[in-house]
Amino acid sequence: MSLVLYEVQDGVGVVTINRPEALNALNTPLLEELDKVIDEVDTDSVRCLIITGAGQKSFVAGADIGEMKDMNSREAMIFGARGNDTFEKIERLPIPVIAAVNGYALGGGCELSLACDFRICSDNAVFGQPETGLGITPGFGGTQRLMRVVGSGMAKQMIYTARNIKADEAYRIGLVNQVCTQEELLPTVKKLATQIAKNAPIAVRGSKQAINAADRLGVEYGKVVEEKCFGSCFETHDQQEGMGAFLEKRKEKTFTNS
């Protein structure tokens, strides 16, 4: 059975972490398979990507402690780099990526969700960075991305205390954008992804590029990237189609990513 499932429908891709018997914990074979799946995403035809976990209990319960326990320092650094490299690929995908968090998102699972553009969770979701309680630091980007989402103070509190938080608190601190019932989670996220997929791909991708540029390198650099992205939209089919539809007062639009 594949450790990572991938399907595409109507321009929306769904990646499912498929190790439910271990609460979808991340081990080396799973990370390698996830890396390959991300490489295979056709960003010309797929306009939005969803990442979720198999089953009702867990998005990803963390990295596999059974595999990590007896690692030496060098092995642990290689393992951390493997996860960081894959999550970096996800963050740098030109298309939007939504985490549909069903259940536990702990350690590497929380870090995987943070590599996505935003997070929607079920009401049974639990987030946390429990690493300091295990004698280690976060290793897949948790010390870097969490503070960008919830602020430095809250990120430090979560990491230093190793305390888990439930869905309502995750929503309160801005870690997730919306909380749904378990039954409505995927339909809600797919509806959002479809709405994104209907918009002009060049414009959506340019917006992501500019936001991420400011997030990584500051607003002044972000504004330069925004200006370039804004200018590059003009004289495209999608810009002519979008503005033409507005002026003609028609709802039907055909964006071709060109």
PDB file of C-alpha atoms in Angstrom:
ATOM      1  CA  MET A   1       0.000   0.000   0.000  1.00  0.00           C
ATOM      2  CA  SER A   2       1.296   3.452  -0.900  1.00  0.00           C
ATOM      3  CA  LEU A   3       2.300   5.623   2.043  1.00  0.00           C
ATOM      4  CA  VAL A   4       1.189   8.744   0.152  1.00  0.00           C
ATOM      5  CA  LEU A   5      -1.899   8.853  -2.057  1.00  0.00           C
ATOM      6  CA  TYR A   6      -2.446  11.446  -4.772  1.00  0.00           C
ATOM      7  CA  GLU A   7      -5.465  12.254  -6.901  1.00  0.00           C
ATOM      8  CA  VAL A   8      -6.542  15.156  -9.088  1.00  0.00           C
ATOM      9  CA  GLN A   9     -10.035  16.302  -9.978  1.00  0.00           C
ATOM     10  CA  ASP A  10     -11.114  19.526 -11.700  1.00  0.00           C
ATOM     11  CA  GLY A  11      -7.778  21.241 -11.202  1.00  0.00           C
ATOM     12  CA  VAL A  12      -7.542  20.386  -7.488  1.00  0.00           C
ATOM     13  CA  GLY A  13      -4.967  17.863  -6.241  1.00  0.00           C
ATOM     14  CA  VAL A  14      -5.342  15.961  -2.964  1.00  0.00           C
ATOM     15  CA  VAL A  15      -2.296  14.462  -1.217  1.00  0.00           C
ATOM     16  CA  THR A  16      -3.179  12.021   1.578  1.00  0.00           C
ATOM     17  CA  ILE A  17      -0.627  10.832   4.122  1.00  0.00           C
ATOM     18  CA  ASN A  18      -1.581   7.154   4.287  1.00  0.00           C
ATOM     19  CA  ARG A  19      -0.156   5.478   7.359  1.00  0.00           C
ATOM     20  CA  PRO A  20      -3.233   5.434   9.626  1.00  0.00           C
ATOM     21  CA  GLU A  21      -2.084   2.433  11.663  1.00  0.00           C
ATOM     22  CA  ALA A  22       0.722   4.688  12.996  1.00  0.00           C
ATOM     23  CA  LEU A  23      -1.449   7.828  13.104  1.00  0.00           C
ATOM     24  CA  ASN A  24       0.300   8.882   9.872  1.00  0.00           C
ATOM     25  CA  ALA A  25       3.639   9.373  11.644  1.00  0.00           C
ATOM     26  CA  LEU A  26       6.460  10.474   9.355  1.00  0.00           C
ATOM     27  CA  ASN A  27       9.264   7.977   8.838  1.00  0.00           C
ATOM     28  CA  THR A  28      12.002   7.954   6.205  1.00  0.00           C
ATOM     29  CA  PRO A  29      10.122   5.890   3.574  1.00  0.00           C
ATOM     30  CA  LEU A  30       7.055   8.126   3.936  1.00  0.00           C
ATOM     31  CA  LEU A  31       9.087  11.331   3.618  1.00  0.00           C
ATOM     32  CA  GLU A  32      10.824   9.962   0.530  1.00  0.00           C
ATOM     33  CA  GLU A  33       7.486   9.064  -1.029  1.00  0.00           C
ATOM     34  CA  LEU A  34       5.981  12.443  -0.147  1.00  0.00           C
ATOM     35  CA  ASP A  35       8.965  14.159  -1.745  1.00  0.00           C
ATOM     36  CA  LYS A  36       8.427  12.207  -4.980  1.00  0.00           C
ATOM     37  CA  VAL A  37       4.695  12.971  -5.016  1.00  0.00           C
ATOM     38  CA  ILE A  38       5.345  16.704  -4.614  1.00  0.00           C
ATOM     39  CA  ASP A  39       7.819  16.532  -7.511  1.00  0.00           C
ATOM     40  CA  GLU A  40       5.133  14.899  -9.651  1.00  0.00           C
ATOM     41  CA  VAL A  41       2.494  17.591  -9.101  1.00  0.00           C
ATOM     42  CA  ASP A  42       1.829  19.161 -12.503  1.00  0.00           C
ATOM     43  CA  THR A  43       1.525  22.809 -11.552  1.00  0.00           C
ATOM     44  CA  ASP A  44       0.398  23.694 -15.069  1.00  0.00           C
ATOM     45  CA  SER A  45      -2.826  21.708 -14.750  1.00  0.00           C
ATOM     46  CA  VAL A  46      -3.259  21.589 -10.948  1.00  0.00           C
ATOM     47  CA  ARG A  47      -4.304  24.975  -9.619  1.00  0.00           C
ATOM     48  CA  CYS A  48      -4.599  24.208  -5.906  1.00  0.00           C
ATOM     49  CA  LEU A  49      -3.281  21.389  -3.705  1.00  0.00           C
ATOM     50  CA  ILE A  50      -4.775  19.928  -0.516  1.00  0.00           C
ATOM     51  CA  ILE A  51      -2.748  17.920   1.999  1.00  0.00           C
ATOM     52  CA  THR A  52      -4.565  15.746   4.540  1.00  0.00           C
ATOM     53  CA  GLY A  53      -4.191  12.539   6.539  1.00  0.00           C
ATOM     54  CA  ALA A  54      -5.907   9.173   6.179  1.00  0.00           C
ATOM     55  CA  GLY A  55      -8.527   8.278   8.757  1.00  0.00           C
ATOM     56  CA  GLN A  56     -10.422  10.332  11.328  1.00  0.00           C
ATOM     57  CA  LYS A  57      -7.860  10.429  14.151  1.00  0.00           C
ATOM     58  CA  SER A  58      -4.762  12.047  12.747  1.00  0.00           C
ATOM     59  CA  PHE A  59      -3.426  14.442  10.141  1.00  0.00           C
ATOM     60  CA  VAL A  60       0.151  13.557  11.078  1.00  0.00           C
ATOM     61  CA  ALA A  61       0.928  12.665  14.706  1.00  0.00           C
ATOM     62  CA  GLY A  62       4.585  13.637  14.312  1.00  0.00           C
ATOM     63  CA  ALA A  63       7.839  12.107  13.197  1.00  0.00           C
ATOM     64  CA  ASP A  64       8.249   8.418  13.991  1.00  0.00           C
ATOM     65  CA  ILE A  65       9.806   8.277  17.468  1.00  0.00           C
ATOM     66  CA  GLY A  66      10.546   4.578  17.064  1.00  0.00           C
ATOM     67  CA  GLU A  67      12.810   5.394  14.138  1.00  0.00           C
ATOM     68  CA  MET A  68      14.392   8.431  15.798  1.00  0.00           C
ATOM     69  CA  LYS A  69      15.138   7.083  19.270  1.00  0.00           C
ATOM     70  CA  ASP A  70      18.479   5.427  18.525  1.00  0.00           C
ATOM     71  CA  MET A  71      19.736   7.858  15.885  1.00  0.00           C
ATOM     72  CA  ASN A  72      23.119   9.433  16.397  1.00  0.00           C
ATOM     73  CA  SER A  73      23.673  13.151  15.836  1.00  0.00           C
ATOM     74  CA  ARG A  74      24.634  12.798  12.173  1.00  0.00           C
ATOM     75  CA  GLU A  75      21.674  10.504  11.394  1.00  0.00           C
ATOM     76  CA  ALA A  76      19.304  12.920  13.124  1.00  0.00           C
ATOM     77  CA  MET A  77      20.618  15.871  11.117  1.00  0.00           C
ATOM     78  CA  ILE A  78      20.133  13.920   7.878  1.00  0.00           C
ATOM     79  CA  PHE A  79      16.588  12.993   8.949  1.00  0.00           C
ATOM     80  CA  GLY A  80      15.830  16.623   9.819  1.00  0.00           C
ATOM     81  CA  ALA A  81      17.244  17.827   6.502  1.00  0.00           C
ATOM     82  CA  ARG A  82      15.113  15.298   4.621  1.00  0.00           C
ATOM     83  CA  GLY A  83      11.944  16.618   6.249  1.00  0.00           C
ATOM     84  CA  ASN A  84      13.005  20.247   5.878  1.00  0.00           C
ATOM     85  CA  ASP A  85      13.810  19.817   2.184  1.00  0.00           C
ATOM     86  CA  THR A  86      10.425  18.249   1.443  1.00  0.00           C
ATOM     87  CA  PHE A  87       8.491  20.832   3.446  1.00  0.00           C
ATOM     88  CA  GLU A  88      10.445  23.579   1.691  1.00  0.00           C
ATOM     89  CA  LYS A  89       9.311  22.136  -1.647  1.00  0.00           C
ATOM     90  CA  ILE A  90       5.715  22.318  -0.451  1.00  0.00           C
ATOM     91  CA  GLU A  91       6.107  25.917   0.725  1.00  0.00           C
ATOM     92  CA  ARG A  92       7.749  26.931  -2.561  1.00  0.00           C
ATOM     93  CA  LEU A  93       5.181  25.310  -4.853  1.00  0.00           C
ATOM     94  CA  PRO A  94       3.875  28.071  -7.123  1.00  0.00           C
ATOM     95  CA  ILE A  95       0.278  26.987  -6.503  1.00  0.00           C
ATOM     96  CA  PRO A  96      -1.629  27.448  -3.211  1.00  0.00           C
ATOM     97  CA  VAL A  97      -1.488  24.544  -0.757  1.00  0.00           C
ATOM     98  CA  ILE A  98      -4.169  24.034   1.927  1.00  0.00           C
ATOM     99  CA  ALA A  99      -3.733  21.757   4.944  1.00  0.00           C
ATOM    100  CA  ALA A 100      -6.953  19.914   5.823  1.00  0.00           C
ATOM    101  CA  VAL A 101      -6.053  18.965   9.391  1.00  0.00           C
ATOM    102  CA  ASN A 102      -8.102  16.034  10.658  1.00  0.00           C
ATOM    103  CA  GLY A 103      -7.111  15.125  14.211  1.00  0.00           C
ATOM    104  CA  TYR A 104      -3.563  15.188  15.567  1.00  0.00           C
ATOM    105  CA  ALA A 105      -1.054  17.608  14.031  1.00  0.00           C
ATOM    106  CA  LEU A 106       1.860  17.240  16.406  1.00  0.00           C
ATOM    107  CA  GLY A 107       5.570  17.852  15.899  1.00  0.00           C
ATOM    108  CA  GLY A 108       6.298  17.055  12.265  1.00  0.00           C
ATOM    109  CA  GLY A 109       2.559  17.133  11.578  1.00  0.00           C
ATOM    110  CA  CYS A 110       2.206  20.683  12.856  1.00  0.00           C
ATOM    111  CA  GLU A 111       5.319  21.568  10.853  1.00  0.00           C
ATOM    112  CA  LEU A 112       3.862  20.000   7.702  1.00  0.00           C
ATOM    113  CA  SER A 113       0.692  22.056   8.115  1.00  0.00           C
ATOM    114  CA  LEU A 114       2.812  25.199   8.589  1.00  0.00           C
ATOM    115  CA  ALA A 115       4.519  24.585   5.233  1.00  0.00           C
ATOM    116  CA  CYS A 116       1.091  24.982   3.599  1.00  0.00           C
ATOM    117  CA  ASP A 117      -0.384  28.389   2.740  1.00  0.00           C
ATOM    118  CA  PHE A 118      -3.109  28.065   5.350  1.00  0.00           C
ATOM    119  CA  ARG A 119      -4.872  25.515   7.519  1.00  0.00           C
ATOM    120  CA  ILE A 120      -8.492  24.423   7.958  1.00  0.00           C
ATOM    121  CA  CYS A 121      -9.084  21.902  10.746  1.00  0.00           C
ATOM    122  CA  SER A 122     -11.724  19.569  12.137  1.00  0.00           C
ATOM    123  CA  ASP A 123     -13.152  20.124  15.607  1.00  0.00           C
ATOM    124  CA  ASN A 124     -11.148  17.174  16.960  1.00  0.00           C
ATOM    125  CA  ALA A 125      -7.824  18.617  15.766  1.00  0.00           C
ATOM    126  CA  VAL A 126      -4.939  18.931  18.217  1.00  0.00           C
ATOM    127  CA  PHE A 127      -1.817  20.968  17.432  1.00  0.00           C
ATOM    128  CA  GLY A 128       1.493  21.072  19.229  1.00  0.00           C
ATOM    129  CA  GLN A 129       5.269  21.029  19.143  1.00  0.00           C
ATOM    130  CA  PRO A 130       6.022  18.453  21.857  1.00  0.00           C
ATOM    131  CA  GLU A 131       9.719  18.069  21.060  1.00  0.00           C
ATOM    132  CA  THR A 132      11.195  19.710  24.173  1.00  0.00           C
ATOM    133  CA  GLY A 133       9.312  17.163  26.266  1.00  0.00           C
ATOM    134  CA  LEU A 134      11.120  14.460  24.284  1.00  0.00           C
ATOM    135  CA  GLY A 135      14.541  15.966  24.808  1.00  0.00           C
ATOM    136  CA  ILE A 136      14.910  17.471  21.315  1.00  0.00           C
ATOM    137  CA  THR A 137      14.087  20.639  19.399  1.00  0.00           C
ATOM    138  CA  PRO A 138      11.631  20.880  16.496  1.00  0.00           C
ATOM    139  CA  GLY A 139      13.478  19.637  13.416  1.00  0.00           C
ATOM    140  CA  PHE A 140      11.266  20.196  10.377  1.00  0.00           C
ATOM    141  CA  GLY A 141      10.952  23.987  10.473  1.00  0.00           C
ATOM    142  CA  GLY A 142       8.814  24.476  13.582  1.00  0.00           C
ATOM    143  CA  THR A 143      11.119  27.081  15.139  1.00  0.00           C
ATOM    144  CA  GLN A 144      10.966  29.112  11.908  1.00  0.00           C
ATOM    145  CA  ARG A 145       7.435  28.889  10.531  1.00  0.00           C
ATOM    146  CA  LEU A 146       5.339  28.790  13.699  1.00  0.00           C
ATOM    147  CA  MET A 147       6.417  32.271  14.803  1.00  0.00           C
ATOM    148  CA  ARG A 148       5.594  33.682  11.365  1.00  0.00           C
ATOM    149  CA  VAL A 149       2.018  32.427  11.763  1.00  0.00           C
ATOM    150  CA  VAL A 150       1.185  33.007  15.449  1.00  0.00           C
ATOM    151  CA  GLY A 151       3.886  35.474  16.503  1.00  0.00           C
ATOM    152  CA  SER A 152       7.160  34.985  18.328  1.00  0.00           C
ATOM    153  CA  GLY A 153       5.736  35.016  21.859  1.00  0.00           C
ATOM    154  CA  MET A 154       3.042  32.424  21.230  1.00  0.00           C
ATOM    155  CA  ALA A 155       5.422  30.226  19.242  1.00  0.00           C
ATOM    156  CA  LYS A 156       7.947  30.303  22.078  1.00  0.00           C
ATOM    157  CA  GLN A 157       5.254  29.432  24.593  1.00  0.00           C
ATOM    158  CA  MET A 158       4.037  26.460  22.551  1.00  0.00           C
ATOM    159  CA  ILE A 159       7.549  25.144  21.909  1.00  0.00           C
ATOM    160  CA  TYR A 160       8.994  25.757  25.381  1.00  0.00           C
ATOM    161  CA  THR A 161       6.015  24.213  27.224  1.00  0.00           C
ATOM    162  CA  ALA A 162       5.488  21.358  24.714  1.00  0.00           C
ATOM    163  CA  ARG A 163       1.758  21.863  25.410  1.00  0.00           C
ATOM    164  CA  ASN A 164      -0.850  20.721  22.898  1.00  0.00           C
ATOM    165  CA  ILE A 165      -3.715  23.002  21.943  1.00  0.00           C
ATOM    166  CA  LYS A 166      -7.177  22.108  20.663  1.00  0.00           C
ATOM    167  CA  ALA A 167      -8.960  23.399  17.588  1.00  0.00           C
ATOM    168  CA  ASP A 168     -10.702  26.327  19.280  1.00  0.00           C
ATOM    169  CA  GLU A 169      -7.451  27.702  20.671  1.00  0.00           C
ATOM    170  CA  ALA A 170      -5.678  27.126  17.358  1.00  0.00           C
ATOM    171  CA  TYR A 171      -8.374  29.277  15.731  1.00  0.00           C
ATOM    172  CA  ARG A 172      -8.110  31.941  18.450  1.00  0.00           C
ATOM    173  CA  ILE A 173      -4.354  32.414  17.946  1.00  0.00           C
ATOM    174  CA  GLY A 174      -4.594  32.383  14.145  1.00  0.00           C
ATOM    175  CA  LEU A 175      -2.949  29.015  13.572  1.00  0.00           C
ATOM    176  CA  VAL A 176      -6.002  27.881  11.576  1.00  0.00           C
ATOM    177  CA  ASN A 177      -8.410  29.886   9.440  1.00  0.00           C
ATOM    178  CA  GLN A 178     -11.534  27.833  10.131  1.00  0.00           C
ATOM    179  CA  VAL A 179     -12.816  24.947  12.255  1.00  0.00           C
ATOM    180  CA  CYS A 180     -15.296  22.434  10.777  1.00  0.00           C
ATOM    181  CA  THR A 181     -16.940  19.240  11.878  1.00  0.00           C
ATOM    182  CA  GLN A 182     -15.045  16.124  10.876  1.00  0.00           C
ATOM    183  CA  GLU A 183     -17.685  15.337   8.246  1.00  0.00           C
ATOM    184  CA  GLU A 184     -17.509  18.794   6.689  1.00  0.00           C
ATOM    185  CA  LEU A 185     -13.729  19.222   6.686  1.00  0.00           C
ATOM    186  CA  LEU A 186     -12.828  17.863   3.252  1.00  0.00           C
ATOM    187  CA  PRO A 187     -15.956  19.219   1.513  1.00  0.00           C
ATOM    188  CA  THR A 188     -15.200  22.662   2.980  1.00  0.00           C
ATOM    189  CA  VAL A 189     -11.542  22.589   1.931  1.00  0.00           C
ATOM    190  CA  LYS A 190     -12.385  21.260  -1.537  1.00  0.00           C
ATOM    191  CA  LYS A 191     -14.918  24.062  -1.974  1.00  0.00           C
ATOM    192  CA  LEU A 192     -12.236  26.626  -1.069  1.00  0.00           C
ATOM    193  CA  ALA A 193      -9.725  24.961  -3.390  1.00  0.00           C
ATOM    194  CA  THR A 194     -12.244  24.958  -6.234  1.00  0.00           C
ATOM    195  CA  GLN A 195     -12.914  28.656  -5.661  1.00  0.00           C
ATOM    196  CA  ILE A 196      -9.179  29.334  -5.876  1.00  0.00           C
ATOM    197  CA  ALA A 197      -8.854  27.139  -8.976  1.00  0.00           C
ATOM    198  CA  LYS A 198     -11.516  29.199 -10.769  1.00  0.00           C
ATOM    199  CA  ASN A 199      -9.470  32.386 -10.485  1.00  0.00           C
ATOM    200  CA  ALA A 200      -6.675  33.395 -12.853  1.00  0.00           C
ATOM    201  CA  PRO A 201      -3.705  31.081 -12.116  1.00  0.00           C
ATOM    202  CA  ILE A 202      -1.097  33.670 -13.091  1.00  0.00           C
ATOM    203  CA  ALA A 203      -2.629  36.166 -10.656  1.00  0.00           C
ATOM    204  CA  VAL A 204      -2.987  33.647  -7.814  1.00  0.00           C
ATOM    205  CA  ARG A 205       0.606  32.455  -8.226  1.00  0.00           C
ATOM    206  CA  GLY A 206       1.935  35.991  -8.437  1.00  0.00           C
ATOM    207  CA  SER A 207       0.066  36.876  -5.252  1.00  0.00           C
ATOM    208  CA  LYS A 208       1.599  33.885  -3.451  1.00  0.00           C
ATOM    209  CA  GLN A 209       5.060  34.799  -4.707  1.00  0.00           C
ATOM    210  CA  ALA A 210       4.763  38.388  -3.462  1.00  0.00           C
ATOM    211  CA  ILE A 211       3.327  37.430  -0.055  1.00  0.00           C
ATOM    212  CA  ASN A 212       6.032  34.823   0.518  1.00  0.00           C
ATOM    213  CA  ALA A 213       8.743  37.264  -0.576  1.00  0.00           C
ATOM    214  CA  ALA A 214       7.641  39.785   2.044  1.00  0.00           C
ATOM    215  CA  ASP A 215       7.300  37.057   4.668  1.00  0.00           C
ATOM    216  CA  ARG A 216      10.843  35.832   4.090  1.00  0.00           C
ATOM    217  CA  LEU A 217      12.737  38.999   3.224  1.00  0.00           C
ATOM    218  CA  GLY A 218      10.640  41.941   4.380  1.00  0.00           C
ATOM    219  CA  VAL A 219       7.993  44.306   3.039  1.00  0.00           C
ATOM    220  CA  GLU A 220      10.339  46.468   0.968  1.00  0.00           C
ATOM    221  CA  TYR A 221      11.504  43.462  -1.039  1.00  0.00           C
ATOM    222  CA  GLY A 222       7.954  42.128  -1.156  1.00  0.00           C
ATOM    223  CA  LYS A 223       6.742  45.359  -2.769  1.00  0.00           C
ATOM    224  CA  VAL A 224       9.356  45.026  -5.515  1.00  0.00           C
ATOM    225  CA  VAL A 225       8.189  41.476  -6.225  1.00  0.00           C
ATOM    226  CA  GLU A 226       4.553  42.622  -6.142  1.00  0.00           C
ATOM    227  CA  GLU A 227       5.219  45.328  -8.726  1.00  0.00           C
ATOM    228  CA  LYS A 228       6.854  42.802 -11.045  1.00  0.00           C
ATOM    229  CA  CYS A 229       4.036  40.304 -10.590  1.00  0.00           C
ATOM    230  CA  PHE A 230       1.427  43.024 -11.129  1.00  0.00           C
ATOM    231  CA  GLY A 231       3.080  44.174 -14.355  1.00  0.00           C
ATOM    232  CA  SER A 232       3.571  40.656 -15.661  1.00  0.00           C
ATOM    233  CA  CYS A 233      -0.194  40.012 -15.495  1.00  0.00           C
ATOM    234  CA  PHE A 234      -0.888  42.624 -18.136  1.00  0.00           C
ATOM    235  CA  GLU A 235      -1.190  41.630 -21.782  1.00  0.00           C
ATOM    236  CA  THR A 236      -1.925  38.054 -20.713  1.00  0.00           C
ATOM    237  CA  HIS A 237      -5.046  36.277 -21.898  1.00  0.00           C
ATOM    238  CA  ASP A 238      -6.234  35.935 -18.307  1.00  0.00           C
ATOM    239  CA  GLN A 239      -5.981  39.683 -17.605  1.00  0.00           C
ATOM    240  CA  GLN A 240      -7.864  40.520 -20.796  1.00  0.00           C
ATOM    241  CA  GLU A 241     -10.466  37.867 -20.013  1.00  0.00           C
ATOM    242  CA  GLY A 242     -10.948  38.933 -16.385  1.00  0.00           C
ATOM    243  CA  MET A 243     -11.237  42.653 -17.073  1.00  0.00           C
ATOM    244  CA  GLY A 244     -13.256  42.043 -20.222  1.00  0.00           C
ATOM    245  CA  ALA A 245     -15.787  39.973 -18.270  1.00  0.00           C
ATOM    246  CA  PHE A 246     -16.050  42.724 -15.656  1.00  0.00           C
ATOM    247  CA  LEU A 247     -16.683  45.446 -18.228  1.00  0.00           C
ATOM    248  CA  GLU A 248     -19.118  43.258 -20.153  1.00  0.00           C
ATOM    249  CA  LYS A 249     -20.926  42.339 -16.915  1.00  0.00           C
ATOM    250  CA  ARG A 250     -20.659  38.605 -17.594  1.00  0.00           C
ATOM    251  CA  LYS A 251     -20.055  35.987 -14.920  1.00  0.00           C
ATOM    252  CA  GLU A 252     -18.564  33.353 -17.234  1.00  0.00           C
ATOM    253  CA  LYS A 253     -14.776  33.551 -17.444  1.00  0.00           C
ATOM    254  CA  THR A 254     -12.234  31.226 -19.025  1.00  0.00           C
ATOM    255  CA  PHE A 255      -8.795  31.512 -17.480  1.00  0.00           C
ATOM    256  CA  THR A 256      -6.143  29.539 -19.350  1.00  0.00           C
ATOM    257  CA  ASN A 257      -2.996  30.294 -17.321  1.00  0.00           C
ATOM    258  CA  SER A 258      -1.610  32.214 -20.285  1.00  0.00           C
TER     259      SER A 258
END
